[in-house]
Amino acid sequence: LGSGDILVFLPGEREIREAADALRKSPLRRHDEILPLFARLSNAEQHKIFHPSDTKRRIVLATNVAETSLTVPGIKYVIDTGLARVKRYSARAKVEQLHVEKISQAAARQRAGRCGRVSAGVCIRLYSEEDFEQRSAFTDPEIIRSNLAAVILRMAALNLGDVAAFPFLEAPDQRYINDGFQVLLELGAVEET
């Protein structure tokens, strides 16, 4: 790679910590500044990515928050692992889980575009074009992969009518609506009527 800093997309904190440890131990990267970026870091640690170094190449290891939420000065290269940690609700188990999943084609294009950078750059995907073509076109909307109890409660408070009849852009499955009502009934937040 030529000059310029590197942004690497990894699915979560554990993968970021492991990659940071491996890079710090690598003799090829001993002159680079390795900067992890994930939610549990202190504000001071997170803000280090916004201060470019004149002497060292920076390698920023980030979750998918850097796809749309950040622009980091000095980033020239993006390395896309093609993975992200995605929250999904299981109506059967009644829990929200964070699964590592392949990102959609739209998210991959976002990563390859100007995400994280202030100027044009290079994106290196760590997966094949065939793999890219087999991915879903877009990321599933959060409304169809979340627990709907809070949405239902807010809609009831705003008198928006029947949740099942509401004109969502991407309507959630009826079983998730039923599950949301069941959770609210168990909590005593709504009545049967």
PDB file of C-alpha atoms in Angstrom:
ATOM      1  CA  LEU A   1       0.000   0.000   0.000  1.00  0.00           C
ATOM      2  CA  GLY A   2       1.071   3.566  -0.604  1.00  0.00           C
ATOM      3  CA  SER A   3       0.934   6.361   1.934  1.00  0.00           C
ATOM      4  CA  GLY A   4      -2.228   7.031   3.898  1.00  0.00           C
ATOM      5  CA  ASP A   5      -4.037   5.589   6.872  1.00  0.00           C
ATOM      6  CA  ILE A   6      -6.091   2.388   6.873  1.00  0.00           C
ATOM      7  CA  LEU A   7      -9.624   1.722   8.145  1.00  0.00           C
ATOM      8  CA  VAL A   8     -10.448  -1.939   8.794  1.00  0.00           C
ATOM      9  CA  PHE A   9     -14.037  -3.079   9.341  1.00  0.00           C
ATOM     10  CA  LEU A  10     -14.426  -5.876  11.881  1.00  0.00           C
ATOM     11  CA  PRO A  11     -17.637  -7.287  13.399  1.00  0.00           C
ATOM     12  CA  GLY A  12     -17.083  -6.526  17.087  1.00  0.00           C
ATOM     13  CA  GLU A  13     -14.952  -5.657  20.076  1.00  0.00           C
ATOM     14  CA  ARG A  14     -13.402  -9.115  20.479  1.00  0.00           C
ATOM     15  CA  GLU A  15     -12.282  -9.233  16.844  1.00  0.00           C
ATOM     16  CA  ILE A  16     -10.931  -5.679  17.105  1.00  0.00           C
ATOM     17  CA  ARG A  17      -8.918  -6.495  20.243  1.00  0.00           C
ATOM     18  CA  GLU A  18      -7.525  -9.680  18.666  1.00  0.00           C
ATOM     19  CA  ALA A  19      -6.546  -7.871  15.460  1.00  0.00           C
ATOM     20  CA  ALA A  20      -4.979  -5.000  17.430  1.00  0.00           C
ATOM     21  CA  ASP A  21      -2.882  -7.456  19.479  1.00  0.00           C
ATOM     22  CA  ALA A  22      -1.765  -9.324  16.344  1.00  0.00           C
ATOM     23  CA  LEU A  23      -0.838  -6.092  14.515  1.00  0.00           C
ATOM     24  CA  ARG A  24       1.095  -4.721  17.498  1.00  0.00           C
ATOM     25  CA  LYS A  25       3.126  -7.960  17.650  1.00  0.00           C
ATOM     26  CA  SER A  26       3.852  -7.953  13.914  1.00  0.00           C
ATOM     27  CA  PRO A  27       7.349  -6.744  12.983  1.00  0.00           C
ATOM     28  CA  LEU A  28       5.852  -5.341   9.754  1.00  0.00           C
ATOM     29  CA  ARG A  29       3.585  -2.996  11.739  1.00  0.00           C
ATOM     30  CA  ARG A  30       5.954  -1.877  14.527  1.00  0.00           C
ATOM     31  CA  HIS A  31       6.046   1.689  13.152  1.00  0.00           C
ATOM     32  CA  ASP A  32       2.258   1.956  12.749  1.00  0.00           C
ATOM     33  CA  GLU A  33      -0.204   3.364  15.256  1.00  0.00           C
ATOM     34  CA  ILE A  34      -2.975   0.808  15.922  1.00  0.00           C
ATOM     35  CA  LEU A  35      -6.243   2.482  16.954  1.00  0.00           C
ATOM     36  CA  PRO A  36      -9.196   0.331  18.029  1.00  0.00           C
ATOM     37  CA  LEU A  37     -12.651   1.913  17.836  1.00  0.00           C
ATOM     38  CA  PHE A  38     -15.668   0.392  19.565  1.00  0.00           C
ATOM     39  CA  ALA A  39     -18.401   1.615  21.914  1.00  0.00           C
ATOM     40  CA  ARG A  40     -16.898   0.563  25.268  1.00  0.00           C
ATOM     41  CA  LEU A  41     -13.712   2.598  24.811  1.00  0.00           C
ATOM     42  CA  SER A  42     -13.416   5.843  26.757  1.00  0.00           C
ATOM     43  CA  ASN A  43     -14.137   9.081  24.902  1.00  0.00           C
ATOM     44  CA  ALA A  44     -10.434   9.941  24.991  1.00  0.00           C
ATOM     45  CA  GLU A  45      -9.519   6.611  23.370  1.00  0.00           C
ATOM     46  CA  GLN A  46     -12.227   7.000  20.713  1.00  0.00           C
ATOM     47  CA  HIS A  47     -11.139  10.555  19.852  1.00  0.00           C
ATOM     48  CA  LYS A  48      -7.575   9.463  19.050  1.00  0.00           C
ATOM     49  CA  ILE A  49      -8.721   8.484  15.553  1.00  0.00           C
ATOM     50  CA  PHE A  50      -9.433  12.142  14.716  1.00  0.00           C
ATOM     51  CA  HIS A  51      -5.833  13.254  15.259  1.00  0.00           C
ATOM     52  CA  PRO A  52      -3.703  12.249  12.258  1.00  0.00           C
ATOM     53  CA  SER A  53      -0.050  11.466  12.834  1.00  0.00           C
ATOM     54  CA  ASP A  54       2.642  13.128  10.726  1.00  0.00           C
ATOM     55  CA  THR A  55       5.116  10.335  11.334  1.00  0.00           C
ATOM     56  CA  LYS A  56       3.163   7.081  11.664  1.00  0.00           C
ATOM     57  CA  ARG A  57       0.611   5.291   9.510  1.00  0.00           C
ATOM     58  CA  ARG A  58      -2.569   4.796  11.503  1.00  0.00           C
ATOM     59  CA  ILE A  59      -4.587   1.605  11.278  1.00  0.00           C
ATOM     60  CA  VAL A  60      -8.105   2.168  12.632  1.00  0.00           C
ATOM     61  CA  LEU A  61      -9.937  -1.032  13.562  1.00  0.00           C
ATOM     62  CA  ALA A  62     -13.667  -0.270  13.722  1.00  0.00           C
ATOM     63  CA  THR A  63     -17.107  -1.814  13.744  1.00  0.00           C
ATOM     64  CA  ASN A  64     -19.754  -0.914  11.172  1.00  0.00           C
ATOM     65  CA  VAL A  65     -20.360   2.374  13.056  1.00  0.00           C
ATOM     66  CA  ALA A  66     -17.697   3.813  10.739  1.00  0.00           C
ATOM     67  CA  GLU A  67     -19.835   3.015   7.661  1.00  0.00           C
ATOM     68  CA  THR A  68     -22.111   5.994   8.091  1.00  0.00           C
ATOM     69  CA  SER A  69     -21.284   7.775  11.335  1.00  0.00           C
ATOM     70  CA  LEU A  70     -17.651   8.812  11.030  1.00  0.00           C
ATOM     71  CA  THR A  71     -15.262  10.594   8.729  1.00  0.00           C
ATOM     72  CA  VAL A  72     -11.652  10.105   9.780  1.00  0.00           C
ATOM     73  CA  PRO A  73      -8.964  12.476   8.476  1.00  0.00           C
ATOM     74  CA  GLY A  74      -6.111  10.731   6.657  1.00  0.00           C
ATOM     75  CA  ILE A  75      -7.915   7.486   5.736  1.00  0.00           C
ATOM     76  CA  LYS A  76      -6.886   6.394   2.237  1.00  0.00           C
ATOM     77  CA  TYR A  77      -7.527   2.634   2.397  1.00  0.00           C
ATOM     78  CA  VAL A  78     -10.498   0.600   3.605  1.00  0.00           C
ATOM     79  CA  ILE A  79     -10.263  -3.115   4.311  1.00  0.00           C
ATOM     80  CA  ASP A  80     -13.696  -4.721   4.316  1.00  0.00           C
ATOM     81  CA  THR A  81     -14.046  -8.108   6.021  1.00  0.00           C
ATOM     82  CA  GLY A  82     -17.656  -8.271   4.807  1.00  0.00           C
ATOM     83  CA  LEU A  83     -18.984  -8.942   8.297  1.00  0.00           C
ATOM     84  CA  ALA A  84     -20.964  -7.010  10.904  1.00  0.00           C
ATOM     85  CA  ARG A  85     -22.621  -7.754  14.205  1.00  0.00           C
ATOM     86  CA  VAL A  86     -26.390  -7.381  13.689  1.00  0.00           C
ATOM     87  CA  LYS A  87     -29.090  -7.296  16.362  1.00  0.00           C
ATOM     88  CA  ARG A  88     -31.932  -9.741  15.719  1.00  0.00           C
ATOM     89  CA  TYR A  89     -34.904 -10.574  17.894  1.00  0.00           C
ATOM     90  CA  SER A  90     -35.957 -14.180  18.366  1.00  0.00           C
ATOM     91  CA  ALA A  91     -39.689 -14.400  19.137  1.00  0.00           C
ATOM     92  CA  ARG A  92     -39.255 -18.040  20.092  1.00  0.00           C
ATOM     93  CA  ALA A  93     -36.487 -17.413  22.642  1.00  0.00           C
ATOM     94  CA  LYS A  94     -37.798 -13.927  23.579  1.00  0.00           C
ATOM     95  CA  VAL A  95     -34.329 -12.391  23.406  1.00  0.00           C
ATOM     96  CA  GLU A  96     -32.415 -10.016  21.190  1.00  0.00           C
ATOM     97  CA  GLN A  97     -29.124 -11.447  20.020  1.00  0.00           C
ATOM     98  CA  LEU A  98     -26.120  -9.997  18.246  1.00  0.00           C
ATOM     99  CA  HIS A  99     -25.126 -12.286  15.394  1.00  0.00           C
ATOM    100  CA  VAL A 100     -22.111 -11.919  13.142  1.00  0.00           C
ATOM    101  CA  GLU A 101     -23.545 -11.830   9.629  1.00  0.00           C
ATOM    102  CA  LYS A 102     -22.440 -11.060   6.112  1.00  0.00           C
ATOM    103  CA  ILE A 103     -23.179  -7.441   5.244  1.00  0.00           C
ATOM    104  CA  SER A 104     -25.518  -6.567   2.379  1.00  0.00           C
ATOM    105  CA  GLN A 105     -24.398  -5.351  -1.023  1.00  0.00           C
ATOM    106  CA  ALA A 106     -25.560  -1.836  -0.084  1.00  0.00           C
ATOM    107  CA  ALA A 107     -23.392  -1.851   3.060  1.00  0.00           C
ATOM    108  CA  ALA A 108     -20.439  -3.164   1.039  1.00  0.00           C
ATOM    109  CA  ARG A 109     -20.889  -0.333  -1.468  1.00  0.00           C
ATOM    110  CA  GLN A 110     -21.051   2.147   1.400  1.00  0.00           C
ATOM    111  CA  ARG A 111     -17.769   0.803   2.763  1.00  0.00           C
ATOM    112  CA  ALA A 112     -16.166   0.980  -0.676  1.00  0.00           C
ATOM    113  CA  GLY A 113     -17.449   4.516  -1.222  1.00  0.00           C
ATOM    114  CA  ARG A 114     -16.366   7.499   0.800  1.00  0.00           C
ATOM    115  CA  CYS A 115     -17.174   5.992   4.210  1.00  0.00           C
ATOM    116  CA  GLY A 116     -14.638   7.036   6.799  1.00  0.00           C
ATOM    117  CA  ARG A 117     -12.655   9.060   4.245  1.00  0.00           C
ATOM    118  CA  VAL A 118     -12.518  12.699   3.264  1.00  0.00           C
ATOM    119  CA  SER A 119     -11.197  11.959  -0.241  1.00  0.00           C
ATOM    120  CA  ALA A 120     -11.084   9.175  -2.822  1.00  0.00           C
ATOM    121  CA  GLY A 121      -9.326   5.993  -1.800  1.00  0.00           C
ATOM    122  CA  VAL A 122      -9.059   2.244  -2.223  1.00  0.00           C
ATOM    123  CA  CYS A 123     -11.261  -0.503  -0.763  1.00  0.00           C
ATOM    124  CA  ILE A 124      -9.933  -4.027  -0.418  1.00  0.00           C
ATOM    125  CA  ARG A 125     -12.645  -6.632   0.107  1.00  0.00           C
ATOM    126  CA  LEU A 126     -11.650  -9.831   1.856  1.00  0.00           C
ATOM    127  CA  TYR A 127     -14.312 -11.834   0.019  1.00  0.00           C
ATOM    128  CA  SER A 128     -14.931 -12.781  -3.583  1.00  0.00           C
ATOM    129  CA  GLU A 129     -17.069 -11.023  -6.167  1.00  0.00           C
ATOM    130  CA  GLU A 130     -19.177 -14.180  -6.332  1.00  0.00           C
ATOM    131  CA  ASP A 131     -19.768 -13.936  -2.568  1.00  0.00           C
ATOM    132  CA  PHE A 132     -20.709 -10.255  -3.005  1.00  0.00           C
ATOM    133  CA  GLU A 133     -23.233 -11.113  -5.739  1.00  0.00           C
ATOM    134  CA  GLN A 134     -24.925 -13.719  -3.511  1.00  0.00           C
ATOM    135  CA  ARG A 135     -25.485 -11.281  -0.628  1.00  0.00           C
ATOM    136  CA  SER A 136     -28.825  -9.576  -0.079  1.00  0.00           C
ATOM    137  CA  ALA A 137     -29.183  -6.267  -1.891  1.00  0.00           C
ATOM    138  CA  PHE A 138     -30.011  -4.273   1.256  1.00  0.00           C
ATOM    139  CA  THR A 139     -29.689  -4.627   5.012  1.00  0.00           C
ATOM    140  CA  ASP A 140     -32.938  -5.754   6.671  1.00  0.00           C
ATOM    141  CA  PRO A 141     -34.725  -2.769   8.231  1.00  0.00           C
ATOM    142  CA  GLU A 142     -34.545  -2.710  12.017  1.00  0.00           C
ATOM    143  CA  ILE A 143     -38.354  -2.832  12.309  1.00  0.00           C
ATOM    144  CA  ILE A 144     -38.397  -6.398  10.937  1.00  0.00           C
ATOM    145  CA  ARG A 145     -35.568  -7.689  13.140  1.00  0.00           C
ATOM    146  CA  SER A 146     -36.427  -6.101  16.504  1.00  0.00           C
ATOM    147  CA  ASN A 147     -38.656  -6.687  19.490  1.00  0.00           C
ATOM    148  CA  LEU A 148     -41.747  -4.619  18.687  1.00  0.00           C
ATOM    149  CA  ALA A 149     -43.007  -4.105  22.245  1.00  0.00           C
ATOM    150  CA  ALA A 150     -41.615  -0.549  22.496  1.00  0.00           C
ATOM    151  CA  VAL A 151     -42.910   0.326  18.999  1.00  0.00           C
ATOM    152  CA  ILE A 152     -46.391  -0.975  19.840  1.00  0.00           C
ATOM    153  CA  LEU A 153     -46.456   0.911  23.144  1.00  0.00           C
ATOM    154  CA  ARG A 154     -45.383   4.165  21.461  1.00  0.00           C
ATOM    155  CA  MET A 155     -47.963   3.703  18.697  1.00  0.00           C
ATOM    156  CA  ALA A 156     -50.689   3.118  21.321  1.00  0.00           C
ATOM    157  CA  ALA A 157     -49.627   6.247  23.230  1.00  0.00           C
ATOM    158  CA  LEU A 158     -49.808   8.268  20.015  1.00  0.00           C
ATOM    159  CA  ASN A 159     -53.202   6.753  19.050  1.00  0.00           C
ATOM    160  CA  LEU A 160     -51.890   5.572  15.679  1.00  0.00           C
ATOM    161  CA  GLY A 161     -54.411   2.762  15.424  1.00  0.00           C
ATOM    162  CA  ASP A 162     -54.009  -0.932  14.700  1.00  0.00           C
ATOM    163  CA  VAL A 163     -50.351  -1.892  14.428  1.00  0.00           C
ATOM    164  CA  ALA A 164     -51.087  -4.645  11.902  1.00  0.00           C
ATOM    165  CA  ALA A 165     -52.866  -2.134   9.634  1.00  0.00           C
ATOM    166  CA  PHE A 166     -50.235   0.618   9.924  1.00  0.00           C
ATOM    167  CA  PRO A 167     -48.617   1.398   6.534  1.00  0.00           C
ATOM    168  CA  PHE A 168     -45.000   0.529   7.423  1.00  0.00           C
ATOM    169  CA  LEU A 169     -42.553   0.756   4.513  1.00  0.00           C
ATOM    170  CA  GLU A 170     -41.429  -2.761   5.493  1.00  0.00           C
ATOM    171  CA  ALA A 171     -44.186  -4.335   7.562  1.00  0.00           C
ATOM    172  CA  PRO A 172     -43.036  -6.622  10.372  1.00  0.00           C
ATOM    173  CA  ASP A 173     -44.259 -10.214  10.415  1.00  0.00           C
ATOM    174  CA  GLN A 174     -47.572 -10.729  12.285  1.00  0.00           C
ATOM    175  CA  ARG A 175     -45.926 -13.160  14.722  1.00  0.00           C
ATOM    176  CA  TYR A 176     -43.542 -10.381  15.843  1.00  0.00           C
ATOM    177  CA  ILE A 177     -46.504  -8.050  16.359  1.00  0.00           C
ATOM    178  CA  ASN A 178     -48.279 -10.759  18.373  1.00  0.00           C
ATOM    179  CA  ASP A 179     -45.121 -11.362  20.384  1.00  0.00           C
ATOM    180  CA  GLY A 180     -44.774  -7.633  21.116  1.00  0.00           C
ATOM    181  CA  PHE A 181     -48.354  -7.501  22.407  1.00  0.00           C
ATOM    182  CA  GLN A 182     -47.745 -10.612  24.512  1.00  0.00           C
ATOM    183  CA  VAL A 183     -44.692  -9.025  26.143  1.00  0.00           C
ATOM    184  CA  LEU A 184     -46.686  -5.869  26.896  1.00  0.00           C
ATOM    185  CA  LEU A 185     -49.572  -7.918  28.341  1.00  0.00           C
ATOM    186  CA  GLU A 186     -47.168  -9.816  30.603  1.00  0.00           C
ATOM    187  CA  LEU A 187     -45.737  -6.516  31.815  1.00  0.00           C
ATOM    188  CA  GLY A 188     -49.214  -5.045  32.373  1.00  0.00           C
ATOM    189  CA  ALA A 189     -48.455  -2.209  29.962  1.00  0.00           C
ATOM    190  CA  VAL A 190     -51.534  -2.880  27.812  1.00  0.00           C
ATOM    191  CA  GLU A 191     -54.877  -4.609  28.306  1.00  0.00           C
ATOM    192  CA  GLU A 192     -56.431  -7.366  26.194  1.00  0.00           C
ATOM    193  CA  THR A 193     -58.730  -4.830  24.539  1.00  0.00           C
TER     194      THR A 193
END
